[in-house]
Amino acid sequence: MAAPCRTAAGWMRAALGIWRSSRGSAAVARGSCAVLPIRRCHGRDSALDHFLGVAKPSYSPDHPAPAVAVHRDKQALLLAHPPDMPENSRVLRVVILGAPNAGKSTLSNQLLGRKVFPVSKKVHTTRCQALGVLTEEETQVVILDTPGLISLNKQKRHNLEPSLLKDPWKSMEDADLVLVLVDVSDKWTRGQLNPQVLKCLSQFPQVPSVLVMNKVDCLKPKSVLLELTAALTEGVVGGKELQVKQARPASKNQKAPTESDLEPLRGPQRLGWPHFQEIFMLSALKQEDVETLKQYLLAQAQPGPWEFHSEVLTSQTPQEICANIIREKLLEHLPQEVPYSVHQEMIMWEEDPSGKLVILQNLLVSKESHLRMLIGQNGQVVSRLAQEASEDLENVFLRDVQLRLSVKLLR
């Protein structure tokens, strides 16, 4: 597999690339991959190198993320504790924006090194703004994981929380940098930026922005990625024009893009943002690519005081993390609107003599059909929910967790 990738990368670089015109613009070849203005941080290869098939050193985290405190009071004290920052401290506040279900929480978790935000294939998994804190050496990056941007009409139509409408906009007021995440595997939405994202960027043009094209490993043929880049950036990156030039005809072994591949890129509604400073292409599920983006964020931090103690990983309480992870499992394993109608009730949260965290939570539903669906045959569904949630919580708290879920009918 490695050899064909190297061959493809060599052909791409030999046939195409970036040319500088007399105006200083960047020309990008059509029909293949080209090297875009992606910054290389601390000598690491860019995320695009993975896309081109260039081998990179294996990832090994040097700074394991701290565990989250299991008691609400201890977490509150840690959040209120003065930051233990060095004299040459640096800080960066990052907002991650994107359409619902673009992969924002997955990316946040990968950047932090621990799963503290819920992730699901269903939309609106993140219901309110939450902070994640990445601290390495003298640098602290505060990550604001926001709900997917939605319109007022959609919020009213689906009776969603007002926080889904307000939090992303509020986050931008204090941001030093915004990451705009686009899922390029969705052929129906990838050809233009989400209208609400564009509206937010236009209202805060003073905040530097970076385009993160997610799930590029799912995109075939790769020539479509070049078309998407031109559309999402309006042909301008880092203040320089991208000029798309025709490459040599595809070889017999190279599959040309089909009409269905290019269909979402056509039409009068193709809108982008011409003020992106950088572009990153990655799969949020592959830590090597995310590490490149992480190093870029650490390099963008400016001198300034930290906001949190180095042992803080998130602003959420342990109970909020638990409730969100259980809701994630409900969204994954229950169909359609059912998980959105389940109410959670915390009954027990305590440590046993061995240090194991014991949690008991009630899941309340209003319909008997939902009750049977949630319990499953011989209790298989609710047991699976508890097992999967326990495993995630053990990763968050770094201790054994016994989670018991009880399903009850609301009277």
PDB file of N, CA, C and O in Angstrom, residues 166-226:
ATOM      1  N   LYS A 166     -27.499  30.724  20.532  1.00  0.00           N
ATOM      2  CA  LYS A 166     -26.740  31.856  21.058  1.00  0.00           C
ATOM      3  C   LYS A 166     -25.269  31.544  21.323  1.00  0.00           C
ATOM      4  O   LYS A 166     -24.402  32.396  21.135  1.00  0.00           O
ATOM      5  N   ASP A 167     -24.936  30.348  21.788  1.00  0.00           N
ATOM      6  CA  ASP A 167     -23.588  30.063  22.272  1.00  0.00           C
ATOM      7  C   ASP A 167     -22.484  30.257  21.241  1.00  0.00           C
ATOM      8  O   ASP A 167     -21.441  30.831  21.559  1.00  0.00           O
ATOM      9  N   PRO A 168     -22.639  29.771  19.992  1.00  0.00           N
ATOM     10  CA  PRO A 168     -21.536  29.974  19.038  1.00  0.00           C
ATOM     11  C   PRO A 168     -21.223  31.451  18.806  1.00  0.00           C
ATOM     12  O   PRO A 168     -20.061  31.832  18.677  1.00  0.00           O
ATOM     13  N   TRP A 169     -22.241  32.283  18.740  1.00  0.00           N
ATOM     14  CA  TRP A 169     -22.034  33.710  18.518  1.00  0.00           C
ATOM     15  C   TRP A 169     -21.373  34.350  19.728  1.00  0.00           C
ATOM     16  O   TRP A 169     -20.473  35.189  19.591  1.00  0.00           O
ATOM     17  N   LYS A 170     -21.775  33.962  20.900  1.00  0.00           N
ATOM     18  CA  LYS A 170     -21.190  34.508  22.124  1.00  0.00           C
ATOM     19  C   LYS A 170     -19.717  34.125  22.230  1.00  0.00           C
ATOM     20  O   LYS A 170     -18.885  34.910  22.708  1.00  0.00           O
ATOM     21  N   SER A 171     -19.374  32.922  21.796  1.00  0.00           N
ATOM     22  CA  SER A 171     -17.993  32.454  21.879  1.00  0.00           C
ATOM     23  C   SER A 171     -17.054  33.315  21.048  1.00  0.00           C
ATOM     24  O   SER A 171     -15.895  33.528  21.409  1.00  0.00           O
ATOM     25  N   MET A 172     -17.537  33.822  19.926  1.00  0.00           N
ATOM     26  CA  MET A 172     -16.697  34.587  19.016  1.00  0.00           C
ATOM     27  C   MET A 172     -16.227  35.907  19.620  1.00  0.00           C
ATOM     28  O   MET A 172     -15.219  36.464  19.181  1.00  0.00           O
ATOM     29  N   GLU A 173     -16.930  36.413  20.612  1.00  0.00           N
ATOM     30  CA  GLU A 173     -16.599  37.715  21.182  1.00  0.00           C
ATOM     31  C   GLU A 173     -15.224  37.714  21.842  1.00  0.00           C
ATOM     32  O   GLU A 173     -14.551  38.757  21.870  1.00  0.00           O
ATOM     33  N   ASP A 174     -14.795  36.579  22.397  1.00  0.00           N
ATOM     34  CA  ASP A 174     -13.520  36.502  23.098  1.00  0.00           C
ATOM     35  C   ASP A 174     -12.497  35.633  22.385  1.00  0.00           C
ATOM     36  O   ASP A 174     -11.459  35.301  22.949  1.00  0.00           O
ATOM     37  N   ALA A 175     -12.777  35.255  21.143  1.00  0.00           N
ATOM     38  CA  ALA A 175     -11.898  34.320  20.435  1.00  0.00           C
ATOM     39  C   ALA A 175     -10.665  35.006  19.874  1.00  0.00           C
ATOM     40  O   ALA A 175     -10.719  36.150  19.411  1.00  0.00           O
ATOM     41  N   ASP A 176      -9.528  34.298  19.917  1.00  0.00           N
ATOM     42  CA  ASP A 176      -8.303  34.737  19.254  1.00  0.00           C
ATOM     43  C   ASP A 176      -8.166  34.111  17.870  1.00  0.00           C
ATOM     44  O   ASP A 176      -7.446  34.636  17.011  1.00  0.00           O
ATOM     45  N   LEU A 177      -8.849  32.980  17.681  1.00  0.00           N
ATOM     46  CA  LEU A 177      -8.754  32.243  16.420  1.00  0.00           C
ATOM     47  C   LEU A 177     -10.004  31.392  16.271  1.00  0.00           C
ATOM     48  O   LEU A 177     -10.528  30.876  17.258  1.00  0.00           O
ATOM     49  N   VAL A 178     -10.487  31.245  15.051  1.00  0.00           N
ATOM     50  CA  VAL A 178     -11.643  30.392  14.805  1.00  0.00           C
ATOM     51  C   VAL A 178     -11.271  29.324  13.788  1.00  0.00           C
ATOM     52  O   VAL A 178     -10.663  29.608  12.751  1.00  0.00           O
ATOM     53  N   LEU A 179     -11.578  28.083  14.129  1.00  0.00           N
ATOM     54  CA  LEU A 179     -11.438  26.963  13.203  1.00  0.00           C
ATOM     55  C   LEU A 179     -12.798  26.686  12.581  1.00  0.00           C
ATOM     56  O   LEU A 179     -13.780  26.449  13.300  1.00  0.00           O
ATOM     57  N   VAL A 180     -12.881  26.724  11.274  1.00  0.00           N
ATOM     58  CA  VAL A 180     -14.128  26.422  10.566  1.00  0.00           C
ATOM     59  C   VAL A 180     -14.016  25.013  10.023  1.00  0.00           C
ATOM     60  O   VAL A 180     -13.195  24.734   9.132  1.00  0.00           O
ATOM     61  N   LEU A 181     -14.807  24.119  10.571  1.00  0.00           N
ATOM     62  CA  LEU A 181     -14.727  22.699  10.235  1.00  0.00           C
ATOM     63  C   LEU A 181     -15.770  22.350   9.186  1.00  0.00           C
ATOM     64  O   LEU A 181     -16.961  22.652   9.352  1.00  0.00           O
ATOM     65  N   VAL A 182     -15.322  21.705   8.105  1.00  0.00           N
ATOM     66  CA  VAL A 182     -16.212  21.296   7.023  1.00  0.00           C
ATOM     67  C   VAL A 182     -16.039  19.803   6.787  1.00  0.00           C
ATOM     68  O   VAL A 182     -14.919  19.316   6.614  1.00  0.00           O
ATOM     69  N   ASP A 183     -17.155  19.081   6.795  1.00  0.00           N
ATOM     70  CA  ASP A 183     -17.140  17.654   6.515  1.00  0.00           C
ATOM     71  C   ASP A 183     -17.193  17.455   5.004  1.00  0.00           C
ATOM     72  O   ASP A 183     -18.251  17.583   4.389  1.00  0.00           O
ATOM     73  N   VAL A 184     -16.040  17.143   4.396  1.00  0.00           N
ATOM     74  CA  VAL A 184     -15.999  17.026   2.937  1.00  0.00           C
ATOM     75  C   VAL A 184     -16.538  15.691   2.448  1.00  0.00           C
ATOM     76  O   VAL A 184     -16.630  15.473   1.231  1.00  0.00           O
ATOM     77  N   SER A 185     -16.894  14.791   3.364  1.00  0.00           N
ATOM     78  CA  SER A 185     -17.473  13.514   2.940  1.00  0.00           C
ATOM     79  C   SER A 185     -18.962  13.647   2.620  1.00  0.00           C
ATOM     80  O   SER A 185     -19.544  12.751   2.015  1.00  0.00           O
ATOM     81  N   ASP A 186     -19.583  14.765   3.013  1.00  0.00           N
ATOM     82  CA  ASP A 186     -21.004  14.996   2.743  1.00  0.00           C
ATOM     83  C   ASP A 186     -21.141  15.743   1.418  1.00  0.00           C
ATOM     84  O   ASP A 186     -20.938  16.954   1.349  1.00  0.00           O
ATOM     85  N   LYS A 187     -21.483  15.036   0.370  1.00  0.00           N
ATOM     86  CA  LYS A 187     -21.484  15.612  -0.962  1.00  0.00           C
ATOM     87  C   LYS A 187     -22.575  16.655  -1.156  1.00  0.00           C
ATOM     88  O   LYS A 187     -22.510  17.465  -2.092  1.00  0.00           O
ATOM     89  N   TRP A 188     -23.570  16.677  -0.275  1.00  0.00           N
ATOM     90  CA  TRP A 188     -24.675  17.616  -0.433  1.00  0.00           C
ATOM     91  C   TRP A 188     -24.420  18.956   0.249  1.00  0.00           C
ATOM     92  O   TRP A 188     -25.101  19.935  -0.043  1.00  0.00           O
ATOM     93  N   THR A 189     -23.476  19.020   1.165  1.00  0.00           N
ATOM     94  CA  THR A 189     -23.233  20.271   1.890  1.00  0.00           C
ATOM     95  C   THR A 189     -21.814  20.803   1.747  1.00  0.00           C
ATOM     96  O   THR A 189     -21.553  21.955   2.088  1.00  0.00           O
ATOM     97  N   ARG A 190     -20.902  19.994   1.222  1.00  0.00           N
ATOM     98  CA  ARG A 190     -19.490  20.366   1.246  1.00  0.00           C
ATOM     99  C   ARG A 190     -19.128  21.454   0.238  1.00  0.00           C
ATOM    100  O   ARG A 190     -18.085  22.085   0.348  1.00  0.00           O
ATOM    101  N   GLY A 191     -19.948  21.714  -0.764  1.00  0.00           N
ATOM    102  CA  GLY A 191     -19.616  22.661  -1.818  1.00  0.00           C
ATOM    103  C   GLY A 191     -19.679  24.108  -1.412  1.00  0.00           C
ATOM    104  O   GLY A 191     -19.252  24.980  -2.165  1.00  0.00           O
ATOM    105  N   GLN A 192     -20.208  24.403  -0.242  1.00  0.00           N
ATOM    106  CA  GLN A 192     -20.260  25.781   0.230  1.00  0.00           C
ATOM    107  C   GLN A 192     -20.252  25.776   1.749  1.00  0.00           C
ATOM    108  O   GLN A 192     -20.632  24.787   2.385  1.00  0.00           O
ATOM    109  N   LEU A 193     -19.802  26.872   2.334  1.00  0.00           N
ATOM    110  CA  LEU A 193     -19.842  26.980   3.783  1.00  0.00           C
ATOM    111  C   LEU A 193     -21.280  27.126   4.249  1.00  0.00           C
ATOM    112  O   LEU A 193     -22.123  27.709   3.555  1.00  0.00           O
ATOM    113  N   ASN A 194     -21.553  26.604   5.433  1.00  0.00           N
ATOM    114  CA  ASN A 194     -22.876  26.740   6.023  1.00  0.00           C
ATOM    115  C   ASN A 194     -23.250  28.228   6.111  1.00  0.00           C
ATOM    116  O   ASN A 194     -22.437  29.049   6.532  1.00  0.00           O
ATOM    117  N   PRO A 195     -24.466  28.600   5.708  1.00  0.00           N
ATOM    118  CA  PRO A 195     -24.850  30.015   5.726  1.00  0.00           C
ATOM    119  C   PRO A 195     -24.698  30.668   7.089  1.00  0.00           C
ATOM    120  O   PRO A 195     -24.310  31.842   7.183  1.00  0.00           O
ATOM    121  N   GLN A 196     -24.985  29.933   8.159  1.00  0.00           N
ATOM    122  CA  GLN A 196     -24.840  30.502   9.499  1.00  0.00           C
ATOM    123  C   GLN A 196     -23.367  30.709   9.855  1.00  0.00           C
ATOM    124  O   GLN A 196     -23.010  31.656  10.557  1.00  0.00           O
ATOM    125  N   VAL A 197     -22.497  29.811   9.367  1.00  0.00           N
ATOM    126  CA  VAL A 197     -21.057  29.981   9.587  1.00  0.00           C
ATOM    127  C   VAL A 197     -20.575  31.234   8.873  1.00  0.00           C
ATOM    128  O   VAL A 197     -19.824  32.053   9.430  1.00  0.00           O
ATOM    129  N   LEU A 198     -20.996  31.410   7.617  1.00  0.00           N
ATOM    130  CA  LEU A 198     -20.614  32.600   6.865  1.00  0.00           C
ATOM    131  C   LEU A 198     -21.109  33.872   7.541  1.00  0.00           C
ATOM    132  O   LEU A 198     -20.399  34.882   7.594  1.00  0.00           O
ATOM    133  N   LYS A 199     -22.308  33.824   8.060  1.00  0.00           N
ATOM    134  CA  LYS A 199     -22.865  34.984   8.753  1.00  0.00           C
ATOM    135  C   LYS A 199     -22.048  35.322   9.990  1.00  0.00           C
ATOM    136  O   LYS A 199     -21.767  36.490  10.275  1.00  0.00           O
ATOM    137  N   CYS A 200     -21.619  34.297  10.715  1.00  0.00           N
ATOM    138  CA  CYS A 200     -20.821  34.495  11.921  1.00  0.00           C
ATOM    139  C   CYS A 200     -19.441  35.057  11.567  1.00  0.00           C
ATOM    140  O   CYS A 200     -18.944  35.990  12.226  1.00  0.00           O
ATOM    141  N   LEU A 201     -18.809  34.517  10.526  1.00  0.00           N
ATOM    142  CA  LEU A 201     -17.502  35.015  10.100  1.00  0.00           C
ATOM    143  C   LEU A 201     -17.598  36.471   9.652  1.00  0.00           C
ATOM    144  O   LEU A 201     -16.705  37.287   9.926  1.00  0.00           O
ATOM    145  N   SER A 202     -18.674  36.814   8.964  1.00  0.00           N
ATOM    146  CA  SER A 202     -18.843  38.178   8.473  1.00  0.00           C
ATOM    147  C   SER A 202     -19.047  39.169   9.609  1.00  0.00           C
ATOM    148  O   SER A 202     -18.636  40.320   9.517  1.00  0.00           O
ATOM    149  N   GLN A 203     -19.679  38.710  10.678  1.00  0.00           N
ATOM    150  CA  GLN A 203     -19.929  39.601  11.809  1.00  0.00           C
ATOM    151  C   GLN A 203     -18.670  39.813  12.652  1.00  0.00           C
ATOM    152  O   GLN A 203     -18.550  40.808  13.352  1.00  0.00           O
ATOM    153  N   PHE A 204     -17.720  38.861  12.581  1.00  0.00           N
ATOM    154  CA  PHE A 204     -16.477  38.964  13.362  1.00  0.00           C
ATOM    155  C   PHE A 204     -15.270  38.842  12.426  1.00  0.00           C
ATOM    156  O   PHE A 204     -14.444  37.946  12.583  1.00  0.00           O
ATOM    157  N   PRO A 205     -15.140  39.746  11.447  1.00  0.00           N
ATOM    158  CA  PRO A 205     -14.035  39.624  10.476  1.00  0.00           C
ATOM    159  C   PRO A 205     -12.665  39.861  11.092  1.00  0.00           C
ATOM    160  O   PRO A 205     -11.647  39.500  10.498  1.00  0.00           O
ATOM    161  N   GLN A 206     -12.630  40.466  12.295  1.00  0.00           N
ATOM    162  CA  GLN A 206     -11.343  40.743  12.935  1.00  0.00           C
ATOM    163  C   GLN A 206     -10.724  39.501  13.558  1.00  0.00           C
ATOM    164  O   GLN A 206      -9.531  39.503  13.894  1.00  0.00           O
ATOM    165  N   VAL A 207     -11.493  38.425  13.720  1.00  0.00           N
ATOM    166  CA  VAL A 207     -10.976  37.188  14.312  1.00  0.00           C
ATOM    167  C   VAL A 207     -10.316  36.348  13.215  1.00  0.00           C
ATOM    168  O   VAL A 207     -10.987  35.961  12.252  1.00  0.00           O
ATOM    169  N   PRO A 208      -9.025  36.049  13.322  1.00  0.00           N
ATOM    170  CA  PRO A 208      -8.368  35.214  12.305  1.00  0.00           C
ATOM    171  C   PRO A 208      -9.055  33.855  12.181  1.00  0.00           C
ATOM    172  O   PRO A 208      -9.488  33.277  13.186  1.00  0.00           O
ATOM    173  N   SER A 209      -9.145  33.357  10.972  1.00  0.00           N
ATOM    174  CA  SER A 209      -9.860  32.099  10.725  1.00  0.00           C
ATOM    175  C   SER A 209      -9.002  31.118   9.953  1.00  0.00           C
ATOM    176  O   SER A 209      -8.161  31.499   9.140  1.00  0.00           O
ATOM    177  N   VAL A 210      -9.233  29.843  10.233  1.00  0.00           N
ATOM    178  CA  VAL A 210      -8.522  28.738   9.583  1.00  0.00           C
ATOM    179  C   VAL A 210      -9.555  27.727   9.103  1.00  0.00           C
ATOM    180  O   VAL A 210     -10.480  27.384   9.848  1.00  0.00           O
ATOM    181  N   LEU A 211      -9.414  27.269   7.884  1.00  0.00           N
ATOM    182  CA  LEU A 211     -10.314  26.261   7.329  1.00  0.00           C
ATOM    183  C   LEU A 211      -9.761  24.873   7.620  1.00  0.00           C
ATOM    184  O   LEU A 211      -8.597  24.588   7.316  1.00  0.00           O
ATOM    185  N   VAL A 212     -10.589  24.022   8.224  1.00  0.00           N
ATOM    186  CA  VAL A 212     -10.210  22.636   8.493  1.00  0.00           C
ATOM    187  C   VAL A 212     -11.152  21.738   7.695  1.00  0.00           C
ATOM    188  O   VAL A 212     -12.344  21.651   7.987  1.00  0.00           O
ATOM    189  N   MET A 213     -10.619  21.102   6.679  1.00  0.00           N
ATOM    190  CA  MET A 213     -11.404  20.195   5.844  1.00  0.00           C
ATOM    191  C   MET A 213     -11.281  18.789   6.428  1.00  0.00           C
ATOM    192  O   MET A 213     -10.215  18.181   6.378  1.00  0.00           O
ATOM    193  N   ASN A 214     -12.364  18.314   6.977  1.00  0.00           N
ATOM    194  CA  ASN A 214     -12.371  17.074   7.748  1.00  0.00           C
ATOM    195  C   ASN A 214     -12.809  15.884   6.887  1.00  0.00           C
ATOM    196  O   ASN A 214     -13.569  16.047   5.937  1.00  0.00           O
ATOM    197  N   LYS A 215     -12.312  14.708   7.249  1.00  0.00           N
ATOM    198  CA  LYS A 215     -12.672  13.440   6.601  1.00  0.00           C
ATOM    199  C   LYS A 215     -12.224  13.408   5.139  1.00  0.00           C
ATOM    200  O   LYS A 215     -12.919  12.853   4.283  1.00  0.00           O
ATOM    201  N   VAL A 216     -11.045  13.973   4.853  1.00  0.00           N
ATOM    202  CA  VAL A 216     -10.555  13.965   3.471  1.00  0.00           C
ATOM    203  C   VAL A 216     -10.230  12.550   3.006  1.00  0.00           C
ATOM    204  O   VAL A 216     -10.189  12.290   1.807  1.00  0.00           O
ATOM    205  N   ASP A 217     -10.014  11.633   3.940  1.00  0.00           N
ATOM    206  CA  ASP A 217      -9.710  10.257   3.556  1.00  0.00           C
ATOM    207  C   ASP A 217     -10.919   9.564   2.937  1.00  0.00           C
ATOM    208  O   ASP A 217     -10.780   8.532   2.285  1.00  0.00           O
ATOM    209  N   CYS A 218     -12.109  10.139   3.139  1.00  0.00           N
ATOM    210  CA  CYS A 218     -13.332   9.553   2.574  1.00  0.00           C
ATOM    211  C   CYS A 218     -13.636  10.101   1.181  1.00  0.00           C
ATOM    212  O   CYS A 218     -14.584   9.643   0.540  1.00  0.00           O
ATOM    213  N   LEU A 219     -12.864  11.061   0.723  1.00  0.00           N
ATOM    214  CA  LEU A 219     -13.176  11.756  -0.525  1.00  0.00           C
ATOM    215  C   LEU A 219     -12.433  11.138  -1.700  1.00  0.00           C
ATOM    216  O   LEU A 219     -11.200  11.122  -1.733  1.00  0.00           O
ATOM    217  N   LYS A 220     -13.164  10.618  -2.664  1.00  0.00           N
ATOM    218  CA  LYS A 220     -12.599  10.034  -3.874  1.00  0.00           C
ATOM    219  C   LYS A 220     -13.471  10.468  -5.051  1.00  0.00           C
ATOM    220  O   LYS A 220     -14.687  10.409  -4.973  1.00  0.00           O
ATOM    221  N   PRO A 221     -12.887  10.893  -6.154  1.00  0.00           N
ATOM    222  CA  PRO A 221     -11.461  11.079  -6.400  1.00  0.00           C
ATOM    223  C   PRO A 221     -10.924  12.336  -5.718  1.00  0.00           C
ATOM    224  O   PRO A 221     -11.662  13.249  -5.389  1.00  0.00           O
ATOM    225  N   LYS A 222      -9.601  12.405  -5.568  1.00  0.00           N
ATOM    226  CA  LYS A 222      -8.996  13.506  -4.844  1.00  0.00           C
ATOM    227  C   LYS A 222      -9.095  14.832  -5.590  1.00  0.00           C
ATOM    228  O   LYS A 222      -8.941  15.894  -4.985  1.00  0.00           O
ATOM    229  N   SER A 223      -9.327  14.793  -6.875  1.00  0.00           N
ATOM    230  CA  SER A 223      -9.429  16.039  -7.636  1.00  0.00           C
ATOM    231  C   SER A 223     -10.598  16.890  -7.150  1.00  0.00           C
ATOM    232  O   SER A 223     -10.569  18.112  -7.253  1.00  0.00           O
ATOM    233  N   VAL A 224     -11.621  16.248  -6.617  1.00  0.00           N
ATOM    234  CA  VAL A 224     -12.761  16.992  -6.093  1.00  0.00           C
ATOM    235  C   VAL A 224     -12.327  17.865  -4.922  1.00  0.00           C
ATOM    236  O   VAL A 224     -12.860  18.953  -4.710  1.00  0.00           O
ATOM    237  N   LEU A 225     -11.319  17.406  -4.169  1.00  0.00           N
ATOM    238  CA  LEU A 225     -10.846  18.174  -3.021  1.00  0.00           C
ATOM    239  C   LEU A 225     -10.305  19.527  -3.462  1.00  0.00           C
ATOM    240  O   LEU A 225     -10.464  20.535  -2.770  1.00  0.00           O
ATOM    241  N   LEU A 226      -9.676  19.558  -4.624  1.00  0.00           N
ATOM    242  CA  LEU A 226      -9.146  20.809  -5.153  1.00  0.00           C
ATOM    243  C   LEU A 226     -10.277  21.761  -5.513  1.00  0.00           C
ATOM    244  O   LEU A 226     -10.198  22.966  -5.263  1.00  0.00           O
TER     245      LEU A 226
END
